[in-house]
mmCIF file of C-alpha atoms and ligand atoms in Angstrom:
data_model
loop_
_atom_site.group_PDB
_atom_site.id
_atom_site.type_symbol
_atom_site.label_atom_id
_atom_site.label_comp_id
_atom_site.label_asym_id
_atom_site.label_seq_id
_atom_site.Cartn_x
_atom_site.Cartn_y
_atom_site.Cartn_z
ATOM 1 C CA MET F 215 11.423 -7.250 -15.055
ATOM 2 C CA PHE F 216 9.467 -8.513 -12.056
ATOM 3 C CA ARG F 217 9.979 -12.164 -13.077
ATOM 4 C CA ALA F 218 13.724 -11.660 -13.462
ATOM 5 C CA ALA F 219 13.860 -10.020 -10.028
ATOM 6 C CA VAL F 220 11.902 -12.926 -8.476
ATOM 7 C CA LEU F 221 14.271 -15.401 -10.103
ATOM 8 C CA ARG F 222 17.353 -13.531 -8.904
ATOM 9 C CA LEU F 223 16.033 -13.277 -5.357
ATOM 10 C CA THR F 224 15.038 -16.972 -5.404
ATOM 11 C CA LEU F 225 18.595 -17.900 -6.400
ATOM 12 C CA TRP F 226 20.037 -15.727 -3.644
ATOM 13 C CA TYR F 227 17.761 -17.278 -1.028
ATOM 14 C CA LEU F 228 18.547 -20.761 -2.327
ATOM 15 C CA PHE F 229 22.272 -20.041 -2.327
ATOM 16 C CA LEU F 230 22.106 -19.014 1.336
ATOM 17 C CA ILE F 231 19.995 -22.052 2.291
ATOM 18 C CA MET F 232 22.341 -24.440 0.451
ATOM 19 C CA LEU F 233 25.427 -22.796 1.935
ATOM 20 C CA LEU F 234 24.052 -23.345 5.413
ATOM 21 C CA SER F 235 22.928 -26.871 4.620
ATOM 22 C CA ILE F 236 26.288 -27.888 3.099
ATOM 23 C CA CYS F 237 28.284 -26.355 5.982
ATOM 24 C CA PHE F 238 26.020 -28.172 8.421
ATOM 25 C CA SER F 239 26.414 -31.478 6.508
ATOM 26 C CA VAL F 240 30.220 -31.222 6.343
ATOM 27 C CA ALA F 241 30.407 -30.486 10.064
ATOM 28 C CA LEU F 242 28.024 -33.339 10.843
ATOM 29 C CA TYR F 243 30.008 -35.760 8.645
ATOM 30 C CA ARG F 244 33.283 -34.832 10.313
ATOM 31 C CA VAL F 245 31.948 -35.122 13.829
ATOM 32 C CA SER F 246 30.165 -38.424 13.241
ATOM 33 C CA THR F 247 33.030 -40.146 11.341
ATOM 34 C CA ARG F 248 35.561 -38.960 13.931
ATOM 35 C CA GLU F 249 33.345 -40.310 16.645
ATOM 36 C CA LEU F 250 33.036 -43.650 14.839
ATOM 37 C CA SER F 251 36.812 -43.954 14.355
ATOM 38 C CA GLN F 252 37.505 -43.090 17.979
ATOM 39 C CA ASN F 253 34.982 -45.654 19.185
ATOM 40 C CA GLU F 254 36.482 -48.262 16.892
ATOM 41 C CA ASP F 255 40.039 -47.532 18.068
ATOM 42 C CA ARG F 256 38.913 -47.782 21.654
ATOM 43 C CA LEU F 257 37.166 -51.121 21.028
ATOM 44 C CA GLN F 258 40.102 -52.627 19.162
ATOM 45 C CA GLY F 259 42.567 -51.523 21.840
ATOM 46 C CA LEU F 260 40.386 -53.187 24.422
ATOM 47 C CA LEU F 261 40.103 -56.403 22.442
ATOM 48 C CA ARG F 262 43.798 -56.561 21.613
ATOM 49 C CA SER F 263 44.592 -56.615 25.317
ATOM 50 C CA ASN F 264 41.931 -59.252 25.955
ATOM 51 C CA VAL F 265 43.156 -62.783 26.590
ATOM 52 C CA PHE F 266 40.506 -64.432 24.377
ATOM 53 C CA MET F 267 41.415 -62.653 21.231
ATOM 54 C CA ASN F 268 45.122 -62.769 21.754
ATOM 55 C CA ASP F 269 45.586 -65.474 19.144
ATOM 56 C CA GLY F 270 46.769 -63.496 16.061
ATOM 57 C CA GLY F 271 44.512 -65.100 13.350
ATOM 58 C CA GLY F 272 41.193 -64.550 15.130
ATOM 59 C CA PHE F 273 41.998 -60.919 15.883
ATOM 60 C CA SER F 274 43.010 -60.084 12.332
ATOM 61 C CA VAL F 275 39.722 -61.513 10.902
ATOM 62 C CA PHE F 276 37.769 -59.520 13.471
ATOM 63 C CA HIS F 277 39.828 -56.399 12.716
ATOM 64 C CA ASP F 278 39.132 -56.617 8.953
ATOM 65 C CA ALA F 279 35.410 -57.126 9.552
ATOM 66 C CA ARG F 280 35.293 -54.047 11.825
ATOM 67 C CA ILE F 281 37.181 -51.920 9.254
ATOM 68 C CA ALA F 282 34.700 -52.965 6.540
ATOM 69 C CA GLN F 283 31.799 -52.102 8.851
ATOM 70 C CA LEU F 284 33.373 -48.738 9.564
ATOM 71 C CA GLU F 285 33.673 -47.988 5.853
ATOM 72 C CA ASP F 286 30.100 -49.083 5.384
ATOM 73 C CA SER F 287 28.895 -46.707 8.100
ATOM 74 C CA ARG F 288 30.875 -43.844 6.561
ATOM 75 C CA GLU F 289 29.322 -44.526 3.186
ATOM 76 C CA LYS F 290 25.830 -44.629 4.728
ATOM 77 C CA ILE F 291 26.392 -41.262 6.435
ATOM 78 C CA THR F 292 27.687 -39.773 3.165
ATOM 79 C CA TRP F 293 24.632 -40.934 1.215
ATOM 80 C CA SER F 294 22.222 -39.822 3.922
ATOM 81 C CA LEU F 295 23.767 -36.368 3.821
ATOM 82 C CA ILE F 296 23.609 -36.270 0.013
ATOM 83 C CA TYR F 297 19.892 -37.189 0.091
ATOM 84 C CA PHE F 298 19.328 -34.652 2.822
ATOM 85 C CA ASN F 299 20.970 -31.910 0.737
ATOM 86 C CA LEU F 300 18.984 -32.887 -2.355
ATOM 87 C CA ALA F 301 15.786 -32.646 -0.321
ATOM 88 C CA VAL F 302 16.908 -29.244 1.000
ATOM 89 C CA LEU F 303 17.642 -28.163 -2.578
ATOM 90 C CA LEU F 304 14.145 -29.092 -3.750
ATOM 91 C CA GLY F 305 12.267 -27.879 -0.666
ATOM 92 C CA GLY F 306 14.502 -24.813 -0.355
ATOM 93 C CA GLY F 307 13.972 -23.990 -4.032
ATOM 94 C CA ALA F 308 10.211 -24.009 -3.636
ATOM 95 C CA ALA F 309 10.355 -22.076 -0.348
ATOM 96 C CA SER F 310 12.799 -19.530 -1.833
ATOM 97 C CA PHE F 311 10.533 -18.938 -4.825
ATOM 98 C CA PHE F 312 7.532 -18.469 -2.534
ATOM 99 C CA LEU F 313 9.465 -16.099 -0.246
ATOM 100 C CA ALA F 314 10.895 -14.127 -3.163
ATOM 101 C CA ARG F 315 7.389 -13.633 -4.578
ATOM 102 C CA ARG F 316 6.054 -12.581 -1.188
ATOM 103 C CA THR F 317 8.952 -10.145 -0.724
ATOM 104 C CA LEU F 318 8.570 -8.522 -4.121
ATOM 105 C CA GLU F 319 4.764 -8.504 -4.371
ATOM 106 C CA PRO F 320 4.231 -5.173 -2.555
ATOM 107 C CA ILE F 321 6.954 -3.578 -4.692
ATOM 108 C CA GLU F 322 5.270 -4.833 -7.865
ATOM 109 C CA GLU F 323 1.909 -3.564 -6.657
ATOM 110 C CA SER F 324 3.218 -0.087 -5.850
ATOM 111 C CA LEU F 325 5.075 0.018 -9.171
ATOM 112 C CA GLU F 326 1.876 -0.860 -11.042
ATOM 113 C CA GLN F 327 -0.040 1.710 -9.032
ATOM 114 C CA GLN F 328 2.523 4.374 -9.864
ATOM 115 C CA GLN F 329 2.441 3.528 -13.559
ATOM 116 C CA ARG F 330 -1.369 3.647 -13.581
ATOM 117 C CA PHE F 331 -1.277 6.943 -11.734
ATOM 118 C CA THR F 332 1.260 8.492 -14.141
ATOM 119 C CA ALA F 333 -0.777 7.314 -17.138
ATOM 120 C CA ASP F 334 -4.025 8.715 -15.677
ATOM 121 C CA ALA F 335 -2.394 11.991 -14.643
ATOM 122 C CA SER F 336 -0.828 12.507 -18.088
ATOM 123 C CA HIS F 337 -4.159 11.756 -19.724
ATOM 124 C CA GLU F 338 -5.937 14.300 -17.535
ATOM 125 C CA LEU F 339 -3.224 16.901 -18.146
ATOM 126 C CA ARG F 340 -3.383 16.415 -21.878
ATOM 127 C CA THR F 341 -7.074 17.380 -22.224
ATOM 128 C CA PRO F 342 -6.846 21.001 -21.009
ATOM 129 C CA LEU F 343 -3.436 21.469 -22.644
ATOM 130 C CA THR F 344 -4.753 20.345 -26.045
ATOM 131 C CA SER F 345 -7.726 22.636 -25.683
ATOM 132 C CA ILE F 346 -5.516 25.652 -24.774
ATOM 133 C CA LYS F 347 -3.150 24.899 -27.630
ATOM 134 C CA SER F 348 -5.830 24.585 -30.298
ATOM 135 C CA GLU F 349 -7.679 27.728 -29.162
ATOM 136 C CA LEU F 350 -4.477 29.768 -29.220
ATOM 137 C CA GLU F 351 -3.488 28.392 -32.626
ATOM 138 C CA VAL F 352 -6.871 29.260 -34.146
ATOM 139 C CA ALA F 353 -6.709 32.764 -32.656
ATOM 140 C CA LEU F 354 -3.159 33.315 -33.973
ATOM 141 C CA ARG F 355 -4.112 32.177 -37.467
ATOM 142 C CA ASP F 356 -7.100 34.525 -37.605
ATOM 143 C CA LYS F 357 -5.731 37.805 -38.989
ATOM 144 C CA LYS F 358 -9.001 39.632 -38.466
ATOM 145 C CA LEU F 359 -9.374 38.747 -34.813
ATOM 146 C CA THR F 360 -11.228 41.513 -32.995
ATOM 147 C CA LEU F 361 -10.511 42.641 -29.461
ATOM 148 C CA ALA F 362 -13.778 41.098 -28.258
ATOM 149 C CA GLU F 363 -12.907 37.750 -29.852
ATOM 150 C CA SER F 364 -9.433 37.906 -28.422
ATOM 151 C CA LYS F 365 -10.864 38.506 -24.940
ATOM 152 C CA LYS F 366 -13.147 35.513 -25.406
ATOM 153 C CA VAL F 367 -10.138 33.333 -26.217
ATOM 154 C CA HIS F 368 -8.310 34.691 -23.196
ATOM 155 C CA LYS F 369 -11.275 33.951 -20.979
ATOM 156 C CA SER F 370 -11.587 30.416 -22.216
ATOM 157 C CA THR F 371 -7.838 29.851 -21.900
ATOM 158 C CA LEU F 372 -7.962 31.184 -18.366
ATOM 159 C CA GLU F 373 -10.704 28.681 -17.555
ATOM 160 C CA GLU F 374 -8.543 25.844 -18.832
ATOM 161 C CA VAL F 375 -5.597 27.156 -16.812
ATOM 162 C CA GLY F 376 -7.911 27.135 -13.788
ATOM 163 C CA ARG F 377 -8.661 23.480 -14.496
ATOM 164 C CA LEU F 378 -4.953 22.743 -14.739
ATOM 165 C CA GLU F 379 -4.418 24.489 -11.428
ATOM 166 C CA THR F 380 -7.134 22.360 -9.811
ATOM 167 C CA LEU F 381 -5.522 19.246 -11.187
ATOM 168 C CA ALA F 382 -2.039 20.308 -10.036
ATOM 169 C CA ASN F 383 -3.432 20.966 -6.551
ATOM 170 C CA GLY F 384 -5.131 17.584 -6.495
ATOM 171 C CA LEU F 385 -1.950 15.818 -7.571
ATOM 172 C CA LEU F 386 -0.004 17.703 -4.942
ATOM 173 C CA ARG F 387 -2.495 16.694 -2.253
ATOM 174 C CA LEU F 388 -2.226 13.112 -3.392
ATOM 175 C CA ALA F 389 1.578 13.186 -3.429
ATOM 176 C CA LYS F 390 1.576 14.696 0.065
ATOM 177 C CA GLN F 391 -0.737 11.965 1.257
ATOM 178 C CA ASP F 392 1.457 9.305 -0.374
ATOM 179 C CA SER F 393 4.593 10.610 1.317
ATOM 180 C CA ASN F 394 2.720 10.906 4.612
ATOM 181 C CA GLY F 395 1.738 7.266 4.225
ATOM 182 C CA ARG F 396 4.592 6.166 6.466
ATOM 183 C CA VAL F 397 5.450 9.022 8.769
ATOM 184 C CA LYS F 398 2.604 9.433 11.185
ATOM 185 C CA HIS F 399 2.422 12.100 13.821
ATOM 186 C CA PHE F 400 -0.712 11.215 15.690
ATOM 187 C CA GLU F 401 -2.089 13.582 18.267
ATOM 188 C CA VAL F 402 -5.327 13.917 20.175
ATOM 189 C CA ILE F 403 -7.633 16.490 18.581
ATOM 190 C CA THR F 404 -11.013 17.579 19.872
ATOM 191 C CA LEU F 405 -13.850 17.047 17.426
ATOM 192 C CA GLU F 406 -14.816 20.686 17.714
ATOM 193 C CA THR F 407 -11.348 21.883 16.646
ATOM 194 C CA LEU F 408 -11.299 19.418 13.805
ATOM 195 C CA VAL F 409 -14.608 20.581 12.406
ATOM 196 C CA SER F 410 -13.890 24.278 12.854
ATOM 197 C CA ASP F 411 -10.513 23.938 11.067
ATOM 198 C CA ALA F 412 -12.186 22.185 8.143
ATOM 199 C CA VAL F 413 -15.106 24.622 8.036
ATOM 200 C CA ASN F 414 -12.658 27.539 7.887
ATOM 201 C CA GLN F 415 -11.134 26.034 4.754
ATOM 202 C CA VAL F 416 -14.425 25.844 2.880
ATOM 203 C CA ALA F 417 -16.230 28.865 4.339
ATOM 204 C CA LYS F 418 -15.608 31.047 1.273
ATOM 205 C CA ALA F 419 -16.942 28.467 -1.171
ATOM 206 C CA ALA F 420 -20.039 27.986 0.980
ATOM 207 C CA GLU F 421 -20.582 31.727 1.194
ATOM 208 C CA LYS F 422 -20.380 32.059 -2.589
ATOM 209 C CA LYS F 423 -23.285 29.645 -2.976
ATOM 210 C CA GLN F 424 -25.075 30.903 0.132
ATOM 211 C CA ILE F 425 -24.927 27.434 1.601
ATOM 212 C CA SER F 426 -25.316 27.168 5.363
ATOM 213 C CA LEU F 427 -22.932 24.859 7.150
ATOM 214 C CA VAL F 428 -24.649 23.407 10.200
ATOM 215 C CA TYR F 429 -22.728 21.817 13.064
ATOM 216 C CA LYS F 430 -23.840 21.128 16.589
ATOM 217 C CA PRO F 431 -20.562 20.754 18.526
ATOM 218 C CA THR F 432 -20.176 17.545 20.497
ATOM 219 C CA GLU F 433 -17.753 16.575 23.248
ATOM 220 C CA GLY F 434 -14.999 14.137 22.485
ATOM 221 C CA SER F 435 -11.669 13.822 20.804
ATOM 222 C CA VAL F 436 -9.981 11.548 18.347
ATOM 223 C CA GLU F 437 -6.380 10.456 17.862
ATOM 224 C CA GLY F 438 -4.992 11.076 14.415
ATOM 225 C CA GLU F 439 -2.853 13.110 12.114
ATOM 226 C CA ARG F 440 -4.234 16.625 12.411
ATOM 227 C CA TRP F 441 -3.443 17.742 8.875
ATOM 228 C CA GLY F 442 -4.876 14.540 7.429
ATOM 229 C CA LEU F 443 -8.148 14.615 9.374
ATOM 230 C CA VAL F 444 -8.789 18.277 8.568
ATOM 231 C CA GLU F 445 -8.032 17.509 4.917
ATOM 232 C CA LEU F 446 -10.448 14.563 4.990
ATOM 233 C CA LEU F 447 -13.300 16.615 6.377
ATOM 234 C CA SER F 448 -12.555 19.520 3.999
ATOM 235 C CA ILE F 449 -12.747 17.197 0.989
ATOM 236 C CA LEU F 450 -16.172 15.923 2.066
ATOM 237 C CA LEU F 451 -17.356 19.479 2.745
ATOM 238 C CA GLU F 452 -15.929 20.791 -0.554
ATOM 239 C CA ASN F 453 -17.821 18.103 -2.439
ATOM 240 C CA ALA F 454 -21.022 18.690 -0.499
ATOM 241 C CA ILE F 455 -20.815 22.403 -1.363
ATOM 242 C CA LYS F 456 -19.745 21.756 -4.954
ATOM 243 C CA TYR F 457 -22.582 19.388 -5.755
ATOM 244 C CA SER F 458 -25.341 21.108 -3.767
ATOM 245 C CA PRO F 459 -27.785 23.684 -5.093
ATOM 246 C CA LYS F 460 -27.500 27.297 -3.952
ATOM 247 C CA LYS F 461 -29.028 28.236 -0.605
ATOM 248 C CA SER F 462 -29.134 24.655 0.616
ATOM 249 C CA THR F 463 -27.798 23.216 3.869
ATOM 250 C CA VAL F 464 -24.764 21.038 4.533
ATOM 251 C CA THR F 465 -24.817 19.298 7.905
ATOM 252 C CA ILE F 466 -21.821 18.005 9.822
ATOM 253 C CA GLU F 467 -22.384 15.527 12.601
ATOM 254 C CA THR F 468 -19.849 14.011 14.993
ATOM 255 C CA LYS F 469 -20.366 11.234 17.513
ATOM 256 C CA THR F 470 -18.056 9.505 19.979
ATOM 257 C CA ARG F 471 -18.739 5.957 21.099
ATOM 258 C CA THR F 472 -16.678 3.708 23.422
ATOM 259 C CA THR F 473 -13.995 2.873 20.889
ATOM 260 C CA LYS F 474 -14.995 4.700 17.711
ATOM 261 C CA THR F 475 -15.622 8.170 16.396
ATOM 262 C CA TYR F 476 -18.217 8.894 13.707
ATOM 263 C CA LEU F 477 -17.987 11.860 11.354
ATOM 264 C CA GLN F 478 -20.786 12.518 8.896
ATOM 265 C CA VAL F 479 -21.311 15.108 6.157
ATOM 266 C CA ARG F 480 -24.814 15.386 4.659
ATOM 267 C CA ASP F 481 -25.958 17.538 1.796
ATOM 268 C CA GLU F 482 -29.163 18.298 -0.092
ATOM 269 C CA GLY F 483 -27.622 17.853 -3.518
ATOM 270 C CA PRO F 484 -28.875 15.737 -6.426
ATOM 271 C CA GLY F 485 -27.332 12.572 -5.012
ATOM 272 C CA ILE F 486 -24.977 10.128 -6.715
ATOM 273 C CA ALA F 487 -26.198 7.764 -9.427
ATOM 274 C CA ALA F 488 -26.377 4.120 -8.278
ATOM 275 C CA ASP F 489 -23.999 3.164 -11.130
ATOM 276 C CA ASP F 490 -21.402 5.660 -9.916
ATOM 277 C CA LEU F 491 -21.615 4.872 -6.226
ATOM 278 C CA PRO F 492 -19.287 1.820 -6.226
ATOM 279 C CA HIS F 493 -16.571 3.731 -8.123
ATOM 280 C CA ILE F 494 -16.481 7.199 -6.597
ATOM 281 C CA PHE F 495 -13.467 6.376 -4.389
ATOM 282 C CA ASN F 496 -11.330 5.357 -7.391
ATOM 283 C CA ARG F 497 -8.641 7.755 -8.540
ATOM 284 C CA PHE F 498 -9.743 10.036 -11.415
ATOM 285 C CA TYR F 499 -13.286 8.674 -11.332
ATOM 286 C CA ARG F 500 -15.966 11.272 -11.922
ATOM 287 C CA GLY F 501 -19.664 10.606 -11.902
ATOM 288 C CA ASP F 502 -21.498 11.064 -15.188
ATOM 289 C CA ARG F 503 -23.488 13.963 -13.789
ATOM 290 C CA SER F 504 -20.251 15.719 -12.827
ATOM 291 C CA ARG F 505 -18.990 15.521 -16.390
ATOM 292 C CA THR F 506 -22.000 17.211 -17.955
ATOM 293 C CA LYS F 507 -21.835 20.649 -19.527
ATOM 294 C CA ASN F 508 -22.661 22.820 -16.545
ATOM 295 C CA ALA F 509 -20.686 20.583 -14.270
ATOM 296 C CA THR F 510 -18.305 21.685 -11.570
ATOM 297 C CA HIS F 511 -14.540 21.503 -11.876
ATOM 298 C CA GLY F 512 -12.893 18.404 -10.581
ATOM 299 C CA TYR F 513 -10.631 15.537 -11.480
ATOM 300 C CA GLY F 514 -11.990 12.718 -9.417
ATOM 301 C CA LEU F 515 -9.122 12.854 -6.919
ATOM 302 C CA GLY F 516 -10.832 14.167 -3.773
ATOM 303 C CA LEU F 517 -12.533 11.018 -2.563
ATOM 304 C CA SER F 518 -9.552 8.782 -3.294
ATOM 305 C CA ILE F 519 -7.421 11.088 -1.116
ATOM 306 C CA ALA F 520 -10.142 11.011 1.563
ATOM 307 C CA GLN F 521 -10.234 7.224 1.505
ATOM 308 C CA LYS F 522 -6.469 7.038 1.796
ATOM 309 C CA ILE F 523 -6.493 9.270 4.870
ATOM 310 C CA VAL F 524 -9.221 7.125 6.440
ATOM 311 C CA HIS F 525 -7.242 3.939 5.815
ATOM 312 C CA LEU F 526 -4.134 5.513 7.360
ATOM 313 C CA HIS F 527 -6.259 5.960 10.460
ATOM 314 C CA HIS F 528 -7.457 2.354 10.363
ATOM 315 C CA GLY F 529 -11.026 3.433 9.692
ATOM 316 C CA SER F 530 -13.685 3.136 7.034
ATOM 317 C CA ILE F 531 -15.612 5.524 4.799
ATOM 318 C CA GLU F 532 -18.997 4.931 3.257
ATOM 319 C CA ALA F 533 -21.253 6.882 0.913
ATOM 320 C CA GLN F 534 -25.026 6.697 0.855
ATOM 321 C CA SER F 535 -27.128 8.633 -1.549
ATOM 322 C CA ASP F 536 -30.642 9.168 -2.824
ATOM 323 C CA LYS F 537 -32.511 11.933 -4.603
ATOM 324 C CA THR F 538 -32.682 14.030 -1.431
ATOM 325 C CA GLY F 539 -28.904 14.197 -1.055
ATOM 326 C CA SER F 540 -25.672 12.380 -0.214
ATOM 327 C CA ARG F 541 -24.264 11.209 3.109
ATOM 328 C CA PHE F 542 -20.603 10.401 3.720
ATOM 329 C CA THR F 543 -19.857 8.597 6.978
ATOM 330 C CA VAL F 544 -16.365 8.097 8.348
ATOM 331 C CA VAL F 545 -15.661 5.748 11.251
ATOM 332 C CA ILE F 546 -12.243 5.814 12.894
ATOM 333 C CA PRO F 547 -10.946 4.318 16.145
ATOM 334 C CA ASN F 548 -10.766 6.831 19.001
ATOM 335 C CA ARG F 549 -7.190 5.751 19.669
ATOM 336 C CA GLN F 550 -4.719 4.440 17.127
ATOM 337 C CA PRO F 551 -3.007 1.055 17.689
ATOM 338 C CA ARG F 552 -0.096 1.648 20.092
ATOM 339 C CA ASN F 553 2.569 -0.065 18.021
ATOM 340 C CA LEU F 554 1.948 2.366 15.147
ATOM 341 C CA LEU F 555 2.549 5.445 17.189
ATOM 342 C CA PRO F 556 5.901 7.175 16.971
ATOM 343 C CA SER F 557 8.006 6.662 20.099
HETATM 344 P P1 ADP V 238 -14.410 15.344 -8.139
HETATM 345 O O1 ADP V 238 -15.358 15.980 -7.187
HETATM 346 O O2 ADP V 238 -13.225 16.152 -8.426
HETATM 347 O O3 ADP V 238 -15.069 14.854 -9.378
HETATM 348 P P2 ADP V 238 -14.160 13.285 -6.112
HETATM 349 O O4 ADP V 238 -13.209 12.139 -6.017
HETATM 350 O O5 ADP V 238 -14.197 14.218 -4.960
HETATM 351 O O6 ADP V 238 -13.821 14.034 -7.458
HETATM 352 O O7 ADP V 238 -15.603 12.688 -6.329
HETATM 353 C C1 ADP V 238 -15.805 11.664 -7.269
HETATM 354 C C2 ADP V 238 -17.236 11.715 -7.790
HETATM 355 O O8 ADP V 238 -18.154 11.424 -6.745
HETATM 356 C C3 ADP V 238 -17.650 13.093 -8.297
HETATM 357 O O9 ADP V 238 -17.278 13.243 -9.645
HETATM 358 C C4 ADP V 238 -19.157 13.078 -8.104
HETATM 359 O O10 ADP V 238 -19.770 12.439 -9.209
HETATM 360 C C5 ADP V 238 -19.343 12.168 -6.906
HETATM 361 N N1 ADP V 238 -19.580 12.936 -5.649
HETATM 362 C C6 ADP V 238 -18.728 13.089 -4.629
HETATM 363 N N2 ADP V 238 -19.292 13.782 -3.615
HETATM 364 C C7 ADP V 238 -20.539 14.059 -3.999
HETATM 365 C C8 ADP V 238 -21.646 14.748 -3.386
HETATM 366 N N3 ADP V 238 -21.562 15.273 -2.170
HETATM 367 N N4 ADP V 238 -22.808 14.835 -4.100
HETATM 368 C C9 ADP V 238 -22.900 14.281 -5.317
HETATM 369 N N5 ADP V 238 -21.917 13.639 -5.948
HETATM 370 C C10 ADP V 238 -20.742 13.517 -5.297
#
């Protein structure tokens, strides 16, 4: 499909280039041949009135020679224009193909990304659905199912529904982020507000695990999309809480430098395996430790959303980890490039 589209666009580009080139050539031919004829007429008129050439024979020989020369010039112009148009056809063909590829490349990329996303999302959806279906089928087939057994099935089904809900929320967050990818409403937000908004979102989860969230407020502000930046910080805090042991500490640090703002979330969790570290920002990627039996819920979407938000703010995100815990550092410019701001 992509190849056919490239070919079609190439032909359209080439058609436009050739149309322009042919119109230009026709106009050039007309102007130059008219000019030649007019010059010739003028010259012959001048010579005819000249005393030297007034003997009939000499003039007629000269006249024929000039006409032949005129024809020759016309022919030369015609061939030059034909060669020129052939060169335009070849060069234009190559340039059109290159331009068509360049034009359609981002569309192909986003199409591929969407297909990959749909495939991954369907795969992730299928796992809990299959589990719910098979558990319910087994329970329905069992004629001697006791109330206690039935409750167990309900409980397990409810857990799977919870997983589905988490996934649906993650997909929704991602979709929101995708649609926000173009419309940006940047505003200046103080770092203190940003952190307190994010902390409010995760306070309950932290309380459940008796995790203390530590933040020493700093002066300074950053320009960005409020919803996006709060979301970014909440994702990092959610993960820090999710992967940390009970009664541990999660620290938030903010710093403003001349042109950049630094946001850091540190935890005292088990850290991220070195093998996982390069992949944790990929969609649907979950570390091996997160997949184990007593693992926390998750679908590997949080960090990819976080990275997307950071990129929308022209910044960078980095993870460092060892056995004493993980550290996520975000660096974003204090002010967004002017030409990207809404007028
Ligand atoms: P999820 O948490 O749903 O699995 P994320 O995209 O948020 O998805 O994270 C991807 C993976 O990165 C997780 O599965 C986990 O292995 C690892 N990870 C992220 N944050 C932390 C953290 N603070 N401590 C340990 N591992 C983490």
